[in-house]
PDB file of C-alpha atoms in Angstrom:
ATOM      1  CA  MET Q   1      89.117 184.798  89.421  1.00  0.00           C
ATOM      2  CA  GLU Q   2      85.313 184.751  88.591  1.00  0.00           C
ATOM      3  CA  GLN Q   3      82.153 182.384  87.884  1.00  0.00           C
ATOM      4  CA  LEU Q   4      80.191 182.635  85.005  1.00  0.00           C
ATOM      5  CA  TYR Q   5      77.684 181.144  83.254  1.00  0.00           C
ATOM      6  CA  ILE Q   6      78.382 179.433  79.860  1.00  0.00           C
ATOM      7  CA  TYR Q   7      76.684 177.203  77.457  1.00  0.00           C
ATOM      8  CA  SER Q   8      78.974 174.351  76.054  1.00  0.00           C
ATOM      9  CA  GLU Q   9      79.234 174.136  72.313  1.00  0.00           C
ATOM     10  CA  LYS Q  10      76.523 171.501  71.624  1.00  0.00           C
ATOM     11  CA  PRO Q  11      73.543 172.590  73.473  1.00  0.00           C
ATOM     12  CA  LEU Q  12      74.392 176.329  72.308  1.00  0.00           C
ATOM     13  CA  PHE Q  13      72.773 175.022  68.802  1.00  0.00           C
ATOM     14  CA  ALA Q  14      69.974 172.961  70.643  1.00  0.00           C
ATOM     15  CA  LEU Q  15      68.847 176.114  72.648  1.00  0.00           C
ATOM     16  CA  CYS Q  16      67.831 177.788  69.571  1.00  0.00           C
ATOM     17  CA  TYR Q  17      65.210 174.697  68.917  1.00  0.00           C
ATOM     18  CA  PRO Q  18      63.395 174.380  72.356  1.00  0.00           C
ATOM     19  CA  GLN Q  19      60.955 172.375  70.729  1.00  0.00           C
ATOM     20  CA  ILE Q  20      63.175 169.654  69.590  1.00  0.00           C
ATOM     21  CA  CYS Q  21      65.147 169.220  72.467  1.00  0.00           C
ATOM     22  CA  ARG Q  22      63.511 170.582  75.345  1.00  0.00           C
ATOM     23  CA  HIS Q  23      65.246 168.422  77.884  1.00  0.00           C
ATOM     24  CA  CYS Q  24      69.029 168.779  76.586  1.00  0.00           C
ATOM     25  CA  CYS Q  25      69.640 172.408  77.819  1.00  0.00           C
ATOM     26  CA  TYR Q  26      72.100 172.431  80.535  1.00  0.00           C
ATOM     27  CA  CYS Q  27      74.349 175.379  81.532  1.00  0.00           C
ATOM     28  CA  ASN Q  28      78.114 174.780  82.866  1.00  0.00           C
ATOM     29  CA  VAL Q  29      79.680 177.035  85.349  1.00  0.00           C
ATOM     30  CA  LEU Q  30      83.217 177.382  85.139  1.00  0.00           C
ATOM     31  CA  LEU Q  31      86.026 179.144  87.117  1.00  0.00           C
ATOM     32  CA  VAL Q  32      87.896 181.188  84.919  1.00  0.00           C
ATOM     33  CA  GLU Q  33      91.094 183.067  85.977  1.00  0.00           C
ATOM     34  CA  ARG Q  34      92.628 185.868  83.733  1.00  0.00           C
ATOM     35  CA  ILE Q  35      96.260 185.539  84.938  1.00  0.00           C
ATOM     36  CA  SER Q  36      97.644 183.508  82.337  1.00  0.00           C
ATOM     37  CA  ILE Q  37      96.039 185.695  79.668  1.00  0.00           C
ATOM     38  CA  ARG Q  38      98.139 188.538  81.177  1.00  0.00           C
ATOM     39  CA  THR Q  39     101.489 186.469  81.200  1.00  0.00           C
ATOM     40  CA  GLY Q  40     100.913 184.672  78.253  1.00  0.00           C
ATOM     41  CA  LYS Q  41     101.186 181.390  79.707  1.00  0.00           C
ATOM     42  CA  LEU Q  42      98.807 179.953  77.267  1.00  0.00           C
ATOM     43  CA  ARG Q  43      99.342 176.402  75.807  1.00  0.00           C
ATOM     44  CA  PRO Q  44      97.207 174.449  73.131  1.00  0.00           C
ATOM     45  CA  GLY Q  45      94.671 172.393  74.476  1.00  0.00           C
ATOM     46  CA  ASP Q  46      93.613 174.978  77.175  1.00  0.00           C
ATOM     47  CA  VAL Q  47      89.851 176.097  77.256  1.00  0.00           C
ATOM     48  CA  VAL Q  48      89.537 179.745  76.730  1.00  0.00           C
ATOM     49  CA  ILE Q  49      86.933 182.376  77.177  1.00  0.00           C
ATOM     50  CA  LEU Q  50      87.105 185.200  74.556  1.00  0.00           C
ATOM     51  CA  ARG Q  51      85.125 187.738  72.995  1.00  0.00           C
ATOM     52  CA  SER Q  52      83.344 186.861  69.598  1.00  0.00           C
ATOM     53  CA  PRO Q  53      84.846 188.678  66.757  1.00  0.00           C
ATOM     54  CA  GLN Q  54      81.275 188.544  65.328  1.00  0.00           C
ATOM     55  CA  THR Q  55      79.137 189.519  67.883  1.00  0.00           C
ATOM     56  CA  PRO Q  56      81.307 191.784  70.347  1.00  0.00           C
ATOM     57  CA  ARG Q  57      78.654 191.468  73.029  1.00  0.00           C
ATOM     58  CA  LYS Q  58      78.995 187.773  73.281  1.00  0.00           C
ATOM     59  CA  ILE Q  59      81.490 185.768  75.108  1.00  0.00           C
ATOM     60  CA  ILE Q  60      82.404 182.439  73.625  1.00  0.00           C
ATOM     61  CA  CYS Q  61      84.216 179.372  74.967  1.00  0.00           C
ATOM     62  CA  LYS Q  62      86.606 177.236  72.981  1.00  0.00           C
ATOM     63  CA  ARG Q  63      89.418 175.358  72.908  1.00  0.00           C
ATOM     64  CA  LEU Q  64      93.098 177.085  71.794  1.00  0.00           C
ATOM     65  CA  ILE Q  65      94.520 174.712  68.999  1.00  0.00           C
ATOM     66  CA  GLY Q  66      97.265 177.009  67.820  1.00  0.00           C
ATOM     67  CA  MET Q  67      99.386 179.941  68.950  1.00  0.00           C
ATOM     68  CA  GLU Q  68     100.876 182.345  66.322  1.00  0.00           C
ATOM     69  CA  GLY Q  69     103.205 180.819  64.234  1.00  0.00           C
ATOM     70  CA  ASP Q  70     101.642 177.254  64.671  1.00  0.00           C
ATOM     71  CA  GLN Q  71     100.732 175.228  61.652  1.00  0.00           C
ATOM     72  CA  VAL Q  72      97.118 174.187  62.128  1.00  0.00           C
ATOM     73  CA  THR Q  73      95.257 171.248  60.039  1.00  0.00           C
ATOM     74  CA  TYR Q  74      91.565 171.463  60.579  1.00  0.00           C
ATOM     75  CA  VAL Q  75      88.583 169.537  58.804  1.00  0.00           C
ATOM     76  CA  VAL Q  76      86.894 172.355  57.177  1.00  0.00           C
ATOM     77  CA  ASP Q  77      83.355 170.909  56.695  1.00  0.00           C
ATOM     78  CA  PRO Q  78      83.185 167.806  58.999  1.00  0.00           C
ATOM     79  CA  LYS Q  79      79.307 167.053  58.261  1.00  0.00           C
ATOM     80  CA  ASN Q  80      79.777 166.947  54.499  1.00  0.00           C
ATOM     81  CA  SER Q  81      83.348 165.710  53.460  1.00  0.00           C
ATOM     82  CA  ASP Q  82      86.741 164.804  55.234  1.00  0.00           C
ATOM     83  CA  ARG Q  83      88.663 167.691  53.292  1.00  0.00           C
ATOM     84  CA  CYS Q  84      91.439 169.249  55.666  1.00  0.00           C
ATOM     85  CA  LYS Q  85      93.355 172.306  55.185  1.00  0.00           C
ATOM     86  CA  THR Q  86      96.488 173.441  56.851  1.00  0.00           C
ATOM     87  CA  ILE Q  87      97.173 177.192  57.658  1.00  0.00           C
ATOM     88  CA  VAL Q  88      99.837 179.004  59.688  1.00  0.00           C
ATOM     89  CA  VAL Q  89      98.245 181.102  62.561  1.00  0.00           C
ATOM     90  CA  PRO Q  90      99.608 184.802  62.047  1.00  0.00           C
ATOM     91  CA  LYS Q  91     101.341 186.658  64.358  1.00  0.00           C
ATOM     92  CA  GLY Q  92      99.262 188.119  67.219  1.00  0.00           C
ATOM     93  CA  HIS Q  93      96.624 185.679  66.507  1.00  0.00           C
ATOM     94  CA  VAL Q  94      95.132 182.351  67.827  1.00  0.00           C
ATOM     95  CA  TRP Q  95      93.406 179.597  66.482  1.00  0.00           C
ATOM     96  CA  VAL Q  96      90.182 178.447  68.608  1.00  0.00           C
ATOM     97  CA  GLU Q  97      87.987 175.549  68.016  1.00  0.00           C
ATOM     98  CA  GLY Q  98      84.980 173.811  69.733  1.00  0.00           C
ATOM     99  CA  ASP Q  99      85.448 170.174  70.634  1.00  0.00           C
ATOM    100  CA  TYR Q 100      82.432 169.080  68.930  1.00  0.00           C
ATOM    101  CA  ILE Q 101      83.217 170.548  65.364  1.00  0.00           C
ATOM    102  CA  TYR Q 102      80.222 169.427  63.645  1.00  0.00           C
ATOM    103  CA  ASP Q 103      78.404 172.090  65.604  1.00  0.00           C
ATOM    104  CA  SER Q 104      80.978 174.471  66.675  1.00  0.00           C
ATOM    105  CA  LYS Q 105      81.209 177.995  65.124  1.00  0.00           C
ATOM    106  CA  ASP Q 106      84.901 178.799  65.532  1.00  0.00           C
ATOM    107  CA  SER Q 107      87.986 179.718  63.797  1.00  0.00           C
ATOM    108  CA  ARG Q 108      86.928 177.470  61.181  1.00  0.00           C
ATOM    109  CA  ASN Q 109      84.585 180.143  60.297  1.00  0.00           C
ATOM    110  CA  PHE Q 110      85.747 183.554  61.293  1.00  0.00           C
ATOM    111  CA  GLY Q 111      89.415 182.825  60.861  1.00  0.00           C
ATOM    112  CA  ALA Q 112      92.357 183.265  63.505  1.00  0.00           C
ATOM    113  CA  VAL Q 113      91.175 185.500  66.310  1.00  0.00           C
ATOM    114  CA  PRO Q 114      93.290 188.313  67.472  1.00  0.00           C
ATOM    115  CA  TYR Q 115      94.975 187.436  71.008  1.00  0.00           C
ATOM    116  CA  GLY Q 116      93.506 190.793  72.403  1.00  0.00           C
ATOM    117  CA  LEU Q 117      89.964 189.459  72.264  1.00  0.00           C
ATOM    118  CA  LEU Q 118      90.844 186.501  74.964  1.00  0.00           C
ATOM    119  CA  GLU Q 119      89.581 187.143  78.412  1.00  0.00           C
ATOM    120  CA  GLY Q 120      90.006 184.280  80.486  1.00  0.00           C
ATOM    121  CA  ARG Q 121      91.116 180.539  80.844  1.00  0.00           C
ATOM    122  CA  ALA Q 122      88.747 177.977  82.351  1.00  0.00           C
ATOM    123  CA  PHE Q 123      90.553 175.544  84.795  1.00  0.00           C
ATOM    124  CA  TRP Q 124      87.699 174.047  87.013  1.00  0.00           C
ATOM    125  CA  THR Q 125      83.954 172.990  86.282  1.00  0.00           C
ATOM    126  CA  LEU Q 126      81.708 173.576  89.179  1.00  0.00           C
ATOM    127  CA  LEU Q 127      78.616 172.533  87.711  1.00  0.00           C
ATOM    128  CA  PRO Q 128      77.117 170.232  86.687  1.00  0.00           C
ATOM    129  CA  ARG Q 129      78.345 167.933  89.820  1.00  0.00           C
ATOM    130  CA  LYS Q 130      78.937 164.936  87.621  1.00  0.00           C
ATOM    131  CA  ASP Q 131      81.620 167.129  85.883  1.00  0.00           C
ATOM    132  CA  PHE Q 132      83.072 168.747  88.978  1.00  0.00           C
ATOM    133  CA  GLY Q 133      86.742 169.180  88.682  1.00  0.00           C
ATOM    134  CA  SER Q 134      89.619 170.089  86.038  1.00  0.00           C
ATOM    135  CA  LEU Q 135      88.562 170.232  82.743  1.00  0.00           C
ATOM    136  CA  ALA Q 136      89.248 167.307  80.557  1.00  0.00           C
ATOM    137  CA  PRO Q 137      91.642 167.636  77.958  1.00  0.00           C
ATOM    138  CA  LYS Q 138      91.128 167.618  74.481  1.00  0.00           C
ATOM    139  CA  PRO Q 139      88.946 164.398  73.210  1.00  0.00           C
ATOM    140  CA  LYS Q 140      91.021 162.408  70.770  1.00  0.00           C
ATOM    141  CA  SER Q 141      89.154 161.757  67.521  1.00  0.00           C
TER     142      SER Q 141
ATOM    143  CA  MET W   1      94.332 195.335 126.779  1.00  0.00           C
ATOM    144  CA  ARG W   2      91.804 197.864 126.151  1.00  0.00           C
ATOM    145  CA  GLN W   3      94.429 200.154 124.909  1.00  0.00           C
ATOM    146  CA  TRP W   4      95.639 197.591 122.020  1.00  0.00           C
ATOM    147  CA  MET W   5      92.021 196.906 120.932  1.00  0.00           C
ATOM    148  CA  ASN W   6      91.304 200.403 120.531  1.00  0.00           C
ATOM    149  CA  ILE W   7      94.506 200.911 118.489  1.00  0.00           C
ATOM    150  CA  ALA W   8      93.919 197.863 116.518  1.00  0.00           C
ATOM    151  CA  LYS W   9      90.132 198.932 115.646  1.00  0.00           C
ATOM    152  CA  GLU W  10      91.558 202.078 114.737  1.00  0.00           C
ATOM    153  CA  ALA W  11      94.127 200.710 112.488  1.00  0.00           C
ATOM    154  CA  ILE W  12      91.392 198.681 110.720  1.00  0.00           C
ATOM    155  CA  ALA W  13      89.268 201.612 110.113  1.00  0.00           C
ATOM    156  CA  ARG W  14      91.826 203.758 108.313  1.00  0.00           C
ATOM    157  CA  ALA W  15      92.957 200.674 106.628  1.00  0.00           C
ATOM    158  CA  SER W  16      89.579 200.292 105.157  1.00  0.00           C
ATOM    159  CA  ILE W  17      89.171 203.795 104.015  1.00  0.00           C
ATOM    160  CA  VAL W  18      92.311 203.462 101.989  1.00  0.00           C
ATOM    161  CA  VAL W  19      91.121 199.831 100.599  1.00  0.00           C
ATOM    162  CA  LYS W  20      87.885 201.724  99.512  1.00  0.00           C
ATOM    163  CA  PHE W  21      89.933 204.593  97.654  1.00  0.00           C
ATOM    164  CA  ILE W  22      91.977 201.781  96.178  1.00  0.00           C
ATOM    165  CA  CYS W  23      88.658 199.996  94.948  1.00  0.00           C
ATOM    166  CA  LEU W  24      87.086 203.139  93.463  1.00  0.00           C
ATOM    167  CA  LEU W  25      90.295 204.134  91.786  1.00  0.00           C
ATOM    168  CA  HIS W  26      90.453 200.484  90.122  1.00  0.00           C
ATOM    169  CA  VAL W  27      86.589 200.743  89.144  1.00  0.00           C
ATOM    170  CA  THR W  28      86.949 204.114  87.489  1.00  0.00           C
ATOM    171  CA  ASP W  29      90.470 203.178  85.836  1.00  0.00           C
ATOM    172  CA  ALA W  30      88.818 200.036  84.351  1.00  0.00           C
ATOM    173  CA  TYR W  31      85.324 200.865  83.720  1.00  0.00           C
ATOM    174  CA  LEU W  32      84.963 204.880  83.148  1.00  0.00           C
ATOM    175  CA  LEU W  33      87.923 207.149  82.777  1.00  0.00           C
ATOM    176  CA  SER W  34      91.679 206.404  82.386  1.00  0.00           C
ATOM    177  CA  SER W  35      94.523 208.274  81.323  1.00  0.00           C
ATOM    178  CA  SER W  36      97.374 207.138  78.540  1.00  0.00           C
ATOM    179  CA  HIS W  37     100.216 208.387  77.126  1.00  0.00           C
ATOM    180  CA  VAL W  38     100.254 208.128  73.282  1.00  0.00           C
ATOM    181  CA  LEU W  39     103.392 208.609  71.090  1.00  0.00           C
ATOM    182  CA  GLY W  40     104.429 208.343  67.503  1.00  0.00           C
ATOM    183  CA  PRO W  41     103.896 210.204  64.183  1.00  0.00           C
ATOM    184  CA  SER W  42     100.727 208.192  62.960  1.00  0.00           C
ATOM    185  CA  MET W  43      98.317 210.482  64.226  1.00  0.00           C
ATOM    186  CA  LEU W  44      99.643 213.581  62.992  1.00  0.00           C
ATOM    187  CA  PRO W  45      98.478 216.619  63.126  1.00  0.00           C
ATOM    188  CA  THR W  46      95.901 215.538  65.807  1.00  0.00           C
ATOM    189  CA  LEU W  47      98.523 214.141  68.257  1.00  0.00           C
ATOM    190  CA  ASN W  48     102.001 214.973  68.369  1.00  0.00           C
ATOM    191  CA  THR W  49     104.938 212.613  67.543  1.00  0.00           C
ATOM    192  CA  THR W  50     106.834 213.239  71.201  1.00  0.00           C
ATOM    193  CA  GLY W  51     103.917 212.250  73.189  1.00  0.00           C
ATOM    194  CA  ASP W  52     100.119 213.511  74.796  1.00  0.00           C
ATOM    195  CA  VAL W  53      98.873 212.458  77.910  1.00  0.00           C
ATOM    196  CA  VAL W  54      95.314 211.956  76.678  1.00  0.00           C
ATOM    197  CA  LEU W  55      91.902 211.047  78.986  1.00  0.00           C
ATOM    198  CA  VAL W  56      90.326 207.732  77.544  1.00  0.00           C
ATOM    199  CA  GLU W  57      86.409 207.329  78.457  1.00  0.00           C
ATOM    200  CA  ASN W  58      85.543 203.355  78.438  1.00  0.00           C
ATOM    201  CA  LEU W  59      82.009 203.719  78.851  1.00  0.00           C
ATOM    202  CA  SER W  60      81.122 204.407  75.039  1.00  0.00           C
ATOM    203  CA  HIS W  61      82.294 201.149  73.681  1.00  0.00           C
ATOM    204  CA  ARG W  62      80.245 199.134  76.012  1.00  0.00           C
ATOM    205  CA  ILE W  63      77.004 200.773  75.313  1.00  0.00           C
ATOM    206  CA  GLY W  64      77.751 200.829  71.421  1.00  0.00           C
ATOM    207  CA  LYS W  65      77.932 204.941  71.077  1.00  0.00           C
ATOM    208  CA  LEU W  66      80.994 204.573  68.715  1.00  0.00           C
ATOM    209  CA  GLY W  67      80.808 205.834  65.340  1.00  0.00           C
ATOM    210  CA  SER W  68      83.161 206.993  62.350  1.00  0.00           C
ATOM    211  CA  GLY W  69      85.195 209.762  63.368  1.00  0.00           C
ATOM    212  CA  ASP W  70      85.751 209.048  66.887  1.00  0.00           C
ATOM    213  CA  LEU W  71      89.323 208.451  68.299  1.00  0.00           C
ATOM    214  CA  VAL W  72      89.948 205.149  69.965  1.00  0.00           C
ATOM    215  CA  LEU W  73      92.625 203.435  71.735  1.00  0.00           C
ATOM    216  CA  VAL W  74      92.478 199.881  70.614  1.00  0.00           C
ATOM    217  CA  ARG W  75      94.607 196.465  71.328  1.00  0.00           C
ATOM    218  CA  SER W  76      96.560 195.956  68.535  1.00  0.00           C
ATOM    219  CA  PRO W  77      96.180 192.667  66.510  1.00  0.00           C
ATOM    220  CA  LEU W  78      99.769 192.534  65.330  1.00  0.00           C
ATOM    221  CA  ASP W  79     101.255 192.781  69.381  1.00  0.00           C
ATOM    222  CA  PRO W  80      98.717 191.968  71.736  1.00  0.00           C
ATOM    223  CA  LYS W  81     100.811 193.872  74.344  1.00  0.00           C
ATOM    224  CA  LYS W  82     100.813 197.122  72.625  1.00  0.00           C
ATOM    225  CA  SER W  83      97.880 199.448  72.249  1.00  0.00           C
ATOM    226  CA  ILE W  84      97.656 201.837  69.279  1.00  0.00           C
ATOM    227  CA  THR W  85      95.572 205.071  68.893  1.00  0.00           C
ATOM    228  CA  LYS W  86      93.784 205.332  65.381  1.00  0.00           C
ATOM    229  CA  ARG W  87      90.608 206.893  64.356  1.00  0.00           C
ATOM    230  CA  ILE W  88      87.413 204.750  63.303  1.00  0.00           C
ATOM    231  CA  ILE W  89      86.578 205.455  59.557  1.00  0.00           C
ATOM    232  CA  ALA W  90      83.730 202.923  58.998  1.00  0.00           C
ATOM    233  CA  MET W  91      81.527 200.479  61.166  1.00  0.00           C
ATOM    234  CA  GLU W  92      80.572 197.410  60.197  1.00  0.00           C
ATOM    235  CA  GLY W  93      78.441 197.233  56.753  1.00  0.00           C
ATOM    236  CA  ASP W  94      80.203 200.308  55.678  1.00  0.00           C
ATOM    237  CA  LYS W  95      81.877 199.937  52.354  1.00  0.00           C
ATOM    238  CA  VAL W  96      85.727 201.132  52.251  1.00  0.00           C
ATOM    239  CA  THR W  97      87.762 202.583  49.471  1.00  0.00           C
ATOM    240  CA  PHE W  98      91.377 202.904  50.170  1.00  0.00           C
ATOM    241  CA  SER W  99      94.539 203.329  48.610  1.00  0.00           C
ATOM    242  CA  ALA W 100      97.101 200.203  49.378  1.00  0.00           C
ATOM    243  CA  ARG W 101     100.845 200.830  49.436  1.00  0.00           C
ATOM    244  CA  ASN W 102     101.238 200.010  45.636  1.00  0.00           C
ATOM    245  CA  HIS W 103      98.857 203.133  44.973  1.00  0.00           C
ATOM    246  CA  SER W 104      96.090 200.774  43.698  1.00  0.00           C
ATOM    247  CA  PHE W 105      92.575 201.279  44.927  1.00  0.00           C
ATOM    248  CA  LEU W 106      90.890 198.470  46.837  1.00  0.00           C
ATOM    249  CA  SER W 107      87.317 198.660  47.911  1.00  0.00           C
ATOM    250  CA  LEU W 108      85.721 196.485  50.596  1.00  0.00           C
ATOM    251  CA  VAL W 109      82.895 196.112  52.921  1.00  0.00           C
ATOM    252  CA  VAL W 110      83.384 195.917  56.788  1.00  0.00           C
ATOM    253  CA  PRO W 111      82.340 192.754  57.968  1.00  0.00           C
ATOM    254  CA  LYS W 112      79.841 192.005  61.084  1.00  0.00           C
ATOM    255  CA  GLY W 113      81.386 192.990  64.375  1.00  0.00           C
ATOM    256  CA  HIS W 114      84.301 194.821  62.831  1.00  0.00           C
ATOM    257  CA  VAL W 115      85.659 198.319  62.558  1.00  0.00           C
ATOM    258  CA  TRP W 116      87.763 200.195  60.083  1.00  0.00           C
ATOM    259  CA  ILE W 117      90.609 202.181  61.602  1.00  0.00           C
ATOM    260  CA  GLN W 118      93.070 204.445  60.281  1.00  0.00           C
ATOM    261  CA  GLY W 119      95.717 206.816  61.498  1.00  0.00           C
ATOM    262  CA  ASP W 120      95.564 210.735  60.404  1.00  0.00           C
ATOM    263  CA  ASN W 121      98.928 210.616  59.166  1.00  0.00           C
ATOM    264  CA  LEU W 122      98.116 208.193  56.583  1.00  0.00           C
ATOM    265  CA  TYR W 123     101.931 208.110  55.195  1.00  0.00           C
ATOM    266  CA  VAL W 124     103.259 206.365  58.336  1.00  0.00           C
ATOM    267  CA  SER W 125     100.490 204.695  59.510  1.00  0.00           C
ATOM    268  CA  ARG W 126     100.271 200.941  60.155  1.00  0.00           C
ATOM    269  CA  ASP W 127      96.392 200.472  60.292  1.00  0.00           C
ATOM    270  CA  SER W 128      93.401 198.617  58.730  1.00  0.00           C
ATOM    271  CA  ARG W 129      94.747 199.415  55.545  1.00  0.00           C
ATOM    272  CA  GLU W 130      97.612 197.002  56.525  1.00  0.00           C
ATOM    273  CA  PHE W 131      96.054 194.324  58.761  1.00  0.00           C
ATOM    274  CA  GLY W 132      92.168 194.556  57.565  1.00  0.00           C
ATOM    275  CA  PRO W 133      89.127 195.360  59.760  1.00  0.00           C
ATOM    276  CA  ILE W 134      89.520 194.861  63.543  1.00  0.00           C
ATOM    277  CA  PRO W 135      86.904 193.198  65.842  1.00  0.00           C
ATOM    278  CA  TYR W 136      85.115 195.530  67.824  1.00  0.00           C
ATOM    279  CA  GLY W 137      86.087 193.885  70.753  1.00  0.00           C
ATOM    280  CA  LEU W 138      89.522 195.233  70.710  1.00  0.00           C
ATOM    281  CA  ILE W 139      88.753 198.424  71.258  1.00  0.00           C
ATOM    282  CA  GLN W 140      89.457 199.684  74.981  1.00  0.00           C
ATOM    283  CA  GLY W 141      88.248 203.162  75.044  1.00  0.00           C
ATOM    284  CA  LYS W 142      87.593 206.559  73.302  1.00  0.00           C
ATOM    285  CA  VAL W 143      89.813 209.081  73.259  1.00  0.00           C
ATOM    286  CA  PHE W 144      88.049 212.751  73.870  1.00  0.00           C
ATOM    287  CA  PHE W 145      90.406 215.018  75.833  1.00  0.00           C
ATOM    288  CA  ARG W 146      94.152 216.003  75.673  1.00  0.00           C
ATOM    289  CA  VAL W 147      96.134 217.236  78.771  1.00  0.00           C
ATOM    290  CA  SER W 148      98.914 219.827  77.127  1.00  0.00           C
ATOM    291  CA  TYR W 149     102.339 219.244  78.267  1.00  0.00           C
ATOM    292  CA  ALA W 150     103.440 222.796  78.250  1.00  0.00           C
ATOM    293  CA  ILE W 151     100.968 224.425  80.391  1.00  0.00           C
ATOM    294  CA  LEU W 152      99.259 221.886  82.943  1.00  0.00           C
ATOM    295  CA  ILE W 153      96.090 224.217  83.150  1.00  0.00           C
ATOM    296  CA  ALA W 154      95.417 224.957  79.484  1.00  0.00           C
ATOM    297  CA  PHE W 155      93.099 222.131  78.070  1.00  0.00           C
ATOM    298  CA  GLU W 156      92.141 221.441  74.499  1.00  0.00           C
ATOM    299  CA  PHE W 157      89.587 219.106  73.038  1.00  0.00           C
ATOM    300  CA  VAL W 158      90.817 216.758  70.331  1.00  0.00           C
ATOM    301  CA  PRO W 159      89.508 218.234  67.351  1.00  0.00           C
ATOM    302  CA  ASN W 160      87.456 216.253  64.659  1.00  0.00           C
ATOM    303  CA  ILE W 161      89.168 215.878  61.320  1.00  0.00           C
ATOM    304  CA  ASP W 162      87.760 217.563  58.232  1.00  0.00           C
ATOM    305  CA  PHE W 163      86.400 214.677  56.007  1.00  0.00           C
ATOM    306  CA  HIS W 164      87.354 216.574  53.010  1.00  0.00           C
ATOM    307  CA  CYS W 165      90.869 215.707  53.602  1.00  0.00           C
ATOM    308  CA  LEU W 166      89.765 212.094  53.915  1.00  0.00           C
ATOM    309  CA  TYR W 167      88.020 212.127  50.808  1.00  0.00           C
ATOM    310  CA  LEU W 168      91.142 211.913  48.594  1.00  0.00           C
ATOM    311  CA  PHE W 169      92.153 208.714  50.192  1.00  0.00           C
ATOM    312  CA  CYS W 170      89.006 206.856  51.140  1.00  0.00           C
ATOM    313  CA  ASN W 171      85.355 206.727  50.333  1.00  0.00           C
ATOM    314  CA  VAL W 172      82.987 205.785  52.959  1.00  0.00           C
ATOM    315  CA  GLY W 173      79.420 205.081  52.023  1.00  0.00           C
ATOM    316  CA  ASN W 174      76.513 202.908  53.429  1.00  0.00           C
ATOM    317  CA  ILE W 175      75.263 199.971  51.319  1.00  0.00           C
TER     318      ILE W 175
END
């Protein structure tokens, strides 16, 4: 178990432009456990932290949408159109997406990620105080 | 009463030495140096089919000092429970030309954050020619030393493969 500082999906983009959103930068502190990754007891809907496949030094936090062999339907470009695409997650890989799909760089950009890149499963929020408790399940859109 | 307290103190002191030693072993194994038993024909003639004990150092990939020609231990993208040993042929941004199974030549640029790995024995190796370039984050360590089974006191360094052999099957160049 460990604590780590992470930025949730939406403010990660906002932090790049501090002159626009000076006050909406906040970070979440989550408790992360590594046992589920090793035993393979992950289910779609879990929030996981993983090493970014494009920037190996960065750790990103996304929600698990599909395990290997699952069929995943996703919106390709939610800002511009409603076009959906369905793929089957290849063997040894998982499909991850951010909750705020309009501003999230996830498997829709870099494809399914190998399972070996997963580092841990986040199960409890410590900060901010108003969110203290277990992580919410995926919001229904 | 005093006797029990002394015994308890001594027991705690000895236990703490053992705990410290185990912690040191764990840190060394996870972050500095570990050993691994590798087997399989995909890395002939560099590594044996029947098995080799090799030393793997886990520091180079964290500080970004890996390059082409290094033997690395990576988590398999096809089966996450397995680790495979292959050689890095190209880093991100390099152009790779390789021959596919049907003997046609394909060429691609290794994308950002990925590496191209191949086994030394190209005929029986399942590597990037099959599953594509792998993310750098899957690399677990660099193999730099082989402990020979035959004579435990004789050590040999893993040789760097001659690049002329690779040239027949794979061109590497910076774009």
